[in-house]
Coordinates of C-alpha atoms and ligand atoms in Angstrom, one line a residue:
M1 CA -73.2 59.1 -19.9
A2 CA -71.6 55.9 -18.7
T3 CA -70.3 53.5 -21.4
E4 CA -72.0 50.1 -21.6
L5 CA -69.3 47.6 -20.7
L6 CA -69.9 44.6 -22.9
Y7 CA -67.0 42.6 -21.5
L8 CA -68.8 42.4 -18.2
D9 CA -71.5 40.1 -19.6
D10 CA -69.3 38.0 -21.9
F11 CA -65.5 37.3 -21.4
D12 CA -65.1 36.3 -25.1
V13 CA -66.6 39.3 -26.9
L14 CA -63.8 40.8 -28.9
T15 CA -65.7 42.9 -31.4
N16 CA -68.9 45.0 -31.4
S17 CA -70.5 47.9 -33.2
A18 CA -70.9 51.2 -31.4
T19 CA -71.6 54.9 -31.9
V20 CA -69.1 57.6 -31.2
T21 CA -70.4 59.8 -28.4
A22 CA -67.4 62.2 -28.0
V23 CA -64.0 62.9 -29.4
T24 CA -61.5 65.0 -27.5
T25 CA -57.8 65.5 -27.2
A26 CA -56.2 64.1 -24.0
D27 CA -53.7 66.1 -22.0
D28 CA -50.8 64.2 -23.6
G29 CA -52.0 65.1 -27.1
R30 CA -53.5 61.7 -27.9
V31 CA -57.0 61.4 -29.3
D32 CA -59.6 60.3 -26.8
L33 CA -62.6 58.5 -28.3
M34 CA -65.8 57.8 -26.3
L35 CA -68.5 55.4 -27.4
D36 CA -71.9 54.3 -26.2
R37 CA -70.7 50.8 -25.6
T38 CA -67.4 48.9 -25.8
C39 CA -65.9 45.4 -25.6
F40 CA -62.4 47.0 -24.8
Y41 CA -61.2 46.2 -21.3
P42 CA -60.0 49.3 -19.5
R43 CA -57.1 48.8 -17.1
G44 CA -58.5 47.8 -13.7
G45 CA -58.5 45.2 -10.9
G46 CA -54.8 44.5 -11.7
Q47 CA -55.6 43.5 -15.3
D48 CA -54.0 45.5 -18.1
W49 CA -56.0 47.3 -20.8
D50 CA -56.9 46.0 -24.2
I51 CA -55.4 47.4 -27.4
G52 CA -56.9 47.2 -30.9
T53 CA -58.6 49.1 -33.6
I54 CA -61.8 51.1 -34.1
R55 CA -63.0 51.4 -37.7
A56 CA -65.6 53.4 -39.7
G57 CA -65.5 52.3 -43.3
D58 CA -61.9 52.6 -44.4
A59 CA -60.9 54.8 -41.5
A60 CA -59.0 53.0 -38.7
F61 CA -58.2 54.4 -35.3
T62 CA -55.5 52.6 -33.3
V63 CA -56.3 52.2 -29.6
D64 CA -53.2 51.9 -27.5
E65 CA -54.7 52.6 -24.1
V66 CA -58.1 52.2 -22.5
R67 CA -59.2 53.9 -19.2
L68 CA -62.4 53.9 -17.2
D69 CA -63.1 57.2 -15.5
E70 CA -65.0 57.8 -12.2
H71 CA -68.2 58.4 -14.1
G72 CA -68.1 55.1 -15.8
V73 CA -67.0 56.5 -19.2
V74 CA -64.4 54.5 -21.1
H75 CA -61.7 56.5 -22.9
H76 CA -60.2 54.9 -25.9
L77 CA -56.8 56.6 -26.4
G78 CA -54.8 56.5 -29.6
P79 CA -52.2 58.5 -31.5
G80 CA -53.0 62.2 -32.0
G81 CA -51.3 64.4 -34.6
G82 CA -51.5 63.4 -38.2
V83 CA -52.5 59.8 -37.7
G84 CA -55.3 60.6 -35.3
E85 CA -56.5 63.5 -37.4
A86 CA -56.6 61.4 -40.5
A87 CA -58.8 58.8 -38.8
L88 CA -61.1 61.5 -37.6
D89 CA -61.2 63.3 -40.9
A90 CA -62.0 60.0 -42.6
G91 CA -65.2 59.5 -40.6
I92 CA -64.5 58.6 -37.0
S93 CA -66.5 61.5 -35.5
V94 CA -69.4 62.1 -33.1
G95 CA -72.5 60.2 -34.2
A96 CA -70.5 57.8 -36.5
G97 CA -71.2 54.1 -36.4
V98 CA -67.9 52.2 -35.7
V99 CA -66.7 48.7 -35.4
L100 CA -64.4 47.7 -32.5
E101 CA -61.8 45.0 -32.7
V102 CA -59.8 44.0 -29.7
D103 CA -56.3 42.5 -30.1
A104 CA -57.1 38.9 -29.3
D105 CA -53.6 37.7 -28.4
R106 CA -53.0 40.4 -25.8
R107 CA -56.4 39.9 -24.3
A108 CA -55.8 36.1 -24.0
V109 CA -52.5 36.7 -22.2
N110 CA -54.2 39.2 -19.8
T111 CA -57.2 36.9 -19.2
R112 CA -55.0 33.9 -18.4
L113 CA -52.8 35.9 -16.0
H114 CA -55.9 37.4 -14.3
S115 CA -57.6 34.0 -14.0
A116 CA -54.3 32.6 -12.6
G117 CA -54.6 35.0 -9.7
H118 CA -58.0 33.6 -8.8
I119 CA -56.7 30.0 -9.0
V120 CA -54.0 31.0 -6.4
D121 CA -56.9 32.4 -4.2
L122 CA -58.8 29.2 -4.6
A123 CA -55.8 27.1 -3.7
V124 CA -55.2 29.3 -0.7
E125 CA -58.8 28.8 0.4
R126 CA -58.6 25.0 -0.1
L127 CA -55.5 24.8 1.9
A128 CA -57.3 26.8 4.7
L129 CA -54.4 29.2 5.0
P130 CA -55.3 32.0 7.4
W131 CA -55.1 34.8 4.9
V132 CA -57.4 37.5 3.7
P133 CA -57.1 38.4 0.0
G134 CA -55.8 41.9 -0.7
K135 CA -54.7 43.5 -3.9
G136 CA -53.2 41.7 -6.9
A137 CA -51.3 42.4 -10.1
H138 CA -51.8 40.3 -13.2
Y139 CA -49.3 41.7 -15.7
P140 CA -46.8 39.7 -17.7
H141 CA -43.9 41.4 -16.0
M142 CA -45.4 41.3 -12.5
S143 CA -48.0 38.8 -11.3
F144 CA -48.8 38.4 -7.7
V145 CA -51.6 38.3 -5.1
E146 CA -51.3 39.7 -1.7
Y147 CA -52.9 38.6 1.6
S148 CA -53.0 40.0 5.0
G149 CA -51.6 37.4 7.3
E150 CA -48.2 35.8 8.0
V151 CA -46.9 32.6 6.5
P152 CA -47.9 29.8 9.0
G153 CA -44.7 27.8 9.0
D154 CA -41.9 27.1 6.6
V155 CA -42.1 29.4 3.5
E156 CA -40.7 26.9 1.1
E157 CA -43.1 24.2 2.3
I158 CA -46.1 26.5 2.0
R159 CA -44.9 27.6 -1.5
Q160 CA -44.7 24.0 -2.5
R161 CA -48.2 23.2 -1.1
I162 CA -49.7 26.1 -3.0
E163 CA -47.9 25.1 -6.2
N164 CA -49.2 21.6 -5.9
E165 CA -52.8 22.8 -5.1
V166 CA -53.0 25.2 -8.1
A167 CA -51.9 22.3 -10.3
K168 CA -54.7 20.2 -8.8
V169 CA -57.3 23.0 -9.3
I170 CA -56.2 23.4 -13.0
G171 CA -56.2 19.6 -13.5
E172 CA -59.7 19.3 -12.3
G173 CA -61.1 22.0 -14.7
S174 CA -63.9 24.3 -13.8
R175 CA -67.1 26.0 -14.8
N176 CA -67.9 29.6 -14.0
E177 CA -70.8 31.9 -14.2
I178 CA -71.3 35.7 -14.1
R179 CA -73.8 37.2 -11.7
F180 CA -74.6 40.8 -11.1
M181 CA -75.7 41.8 -7.6
P182 CA -75.6 44.5 -5.0
V183 CA -72.4 44.5 -3.0
A184 CA -74.5 43.7 0.1
E185 CA -75.5 40.3 -1.3
M186 CA -72.0 39.2 -2.4
G187 CA -71.2 37.8 1.1
E188 CA -73.7 35.0 0.3
Y189 CA -71.4 33.7 -2.5
C190 CA -68.0 35.1 -1.7
R191 CA -65.9 34.4 1.5
H192 CA -64.1 37.8 1.1
V193 CA -65.8 40.9 -0.1
P194 CA -63.4 43.9 -0.2
D195 CA -64.8 47.2 1.1
N196 CA -63.4 49.1 -1.9
I197 CA -65.5 47.6 -4.7
P198 CA -65.6 50.2 -7.6
T199 CA -68.9 52.1 -7.9
N200 CA -68.3 53.3 -11.5
K201 CA -69.4 50.0 -13.0
P202 CA -72.1 47.4 -12.4
A203 CA -71.1 45.2 -9.4
R204 CA -70.4 41.6 -10.4
I205 CA -69.2 38.3 -9.1
V206 CA -67.7 35.4 -11.0
L207 CA -68.8 32.1 -9.4
Y208 CA -66.6 29.0 -9.9
N209 CA -68.2 25.6 -9.7
E210 CA -71.2 27.1 -7.9
T211 CA -69.2 27.4 -4.7
F212 CA -66.3 29.8 -5.0
G213 CA -67.4 33.4 -5.7
V214 CA -65.1 36.3 -6.4
P215 CA -66.2 39.9 -6.7
C216 CA -64.4 40.8 -9.9
G217 CA -64.8 43.0 -13.0
G218 CA -62.0 41.3 -15.1
T219 CA -62.1 38.8 -17.9
H220 CA -61.7 35.1 -17.0
V221 CA -60.9 31.9 -18.9
R222 CA -63.9 29.7 -19.6
D223 CA -62.2 26.7 -17.9
V224 CA -59.2 27.0 -15.6
T225 CA -57.4 24.4 -17.7
D226 CA -57.0 27.2 -20.3
V227 CA -54.6 28.9 -18.0
G228 CA -51.9 26.3 -18.6
R229 CA -49.0 25.6 -16.3
L230 CA -49.0 27.9 -13.2
S231 CA -46.0 28.1 -10.9
I232 CA -45.3 29.9 -7.7
P233 CA -41.7 31.2 -7.9
K234 CA -41.8 33.2 -4.6
I235 CA -43.6 33.9 -1.4
K236 CA -42.6 36.9 0.8
S237 CA -44.0 38.1 4.1
K238 CA -43.5 41.6 5.4
K239 CA -45.3 43.6 8.1
G240 CA -48.2 41.2 8.2
V241 CA -48.7 41.1 4.4
T242 CA -47.8 38.0 2.4
K243 CA -47.1 38.3 -1.3
V244 CA -47.5 35.2 -3.5
S245 CA -45.8 35.7 -6.8
Y246 CA -46.9 33.4 -9.7
A247 CA -46.0 32.8 -13.3
V248 CA -48.0 31.4 -16.2
E249 CA -45.9 29.3 -18.6
G250 CA -45.4 31.0 -21.9
V251 CA -46.6 34.5 -20.9
S252 CA -44.8 35.5 -17.7
Ligands
ZN1 ZN1 -60.6 39.0 -10.9

């Protein structure tokens, strides 16, 4: 049965109670814990997974990786062997009630990096650059968004214009709201709807300032000012694809 994904409804939920639905050993020997619901973000959409702790009474299970499978089940992976066994022996077993705690610092970094990618998208749209958004990566060591399309003119000038525009977007602040809807309706709110939207979780858009919609399953800052200083160190075009690298001060 699919895991209920609590982070989809609320970007800020970092703890919840849940029931263990299955415990198995992963191929690499780690313990794989499945729950009826979770606030842990599994890696996806270019955003890294959460880490944290799952507790039942005094027993604590360390989560060091989170994956969403094709059936919509979230796998909370943590150390096997003695450590994992001890947690399981102490009460983290099928049917047990547990409390989840996401590592807030790591989530905040991932959320800021992910949101920064959308700010670049918004700047690109406001500058009317002739680009169609493609994939992105929002990791501390590697943050970029890709577009199909060439750089229309001088690369350094375009880089500077995007950097200025993202600063403006951040300076203005924002509101956003979450809306769930069939993929077929997303075109009403989003200028670009990719044709590879995952089908193993509820389809969602995040709507910025009632005007700029993005199909997205990640976690976002409440207000774009929370991202902080965002720079564009590099733009590179190759074979019709333009890669805009970005950096968030203090985390990249
Ligand atoms: Zn996103």
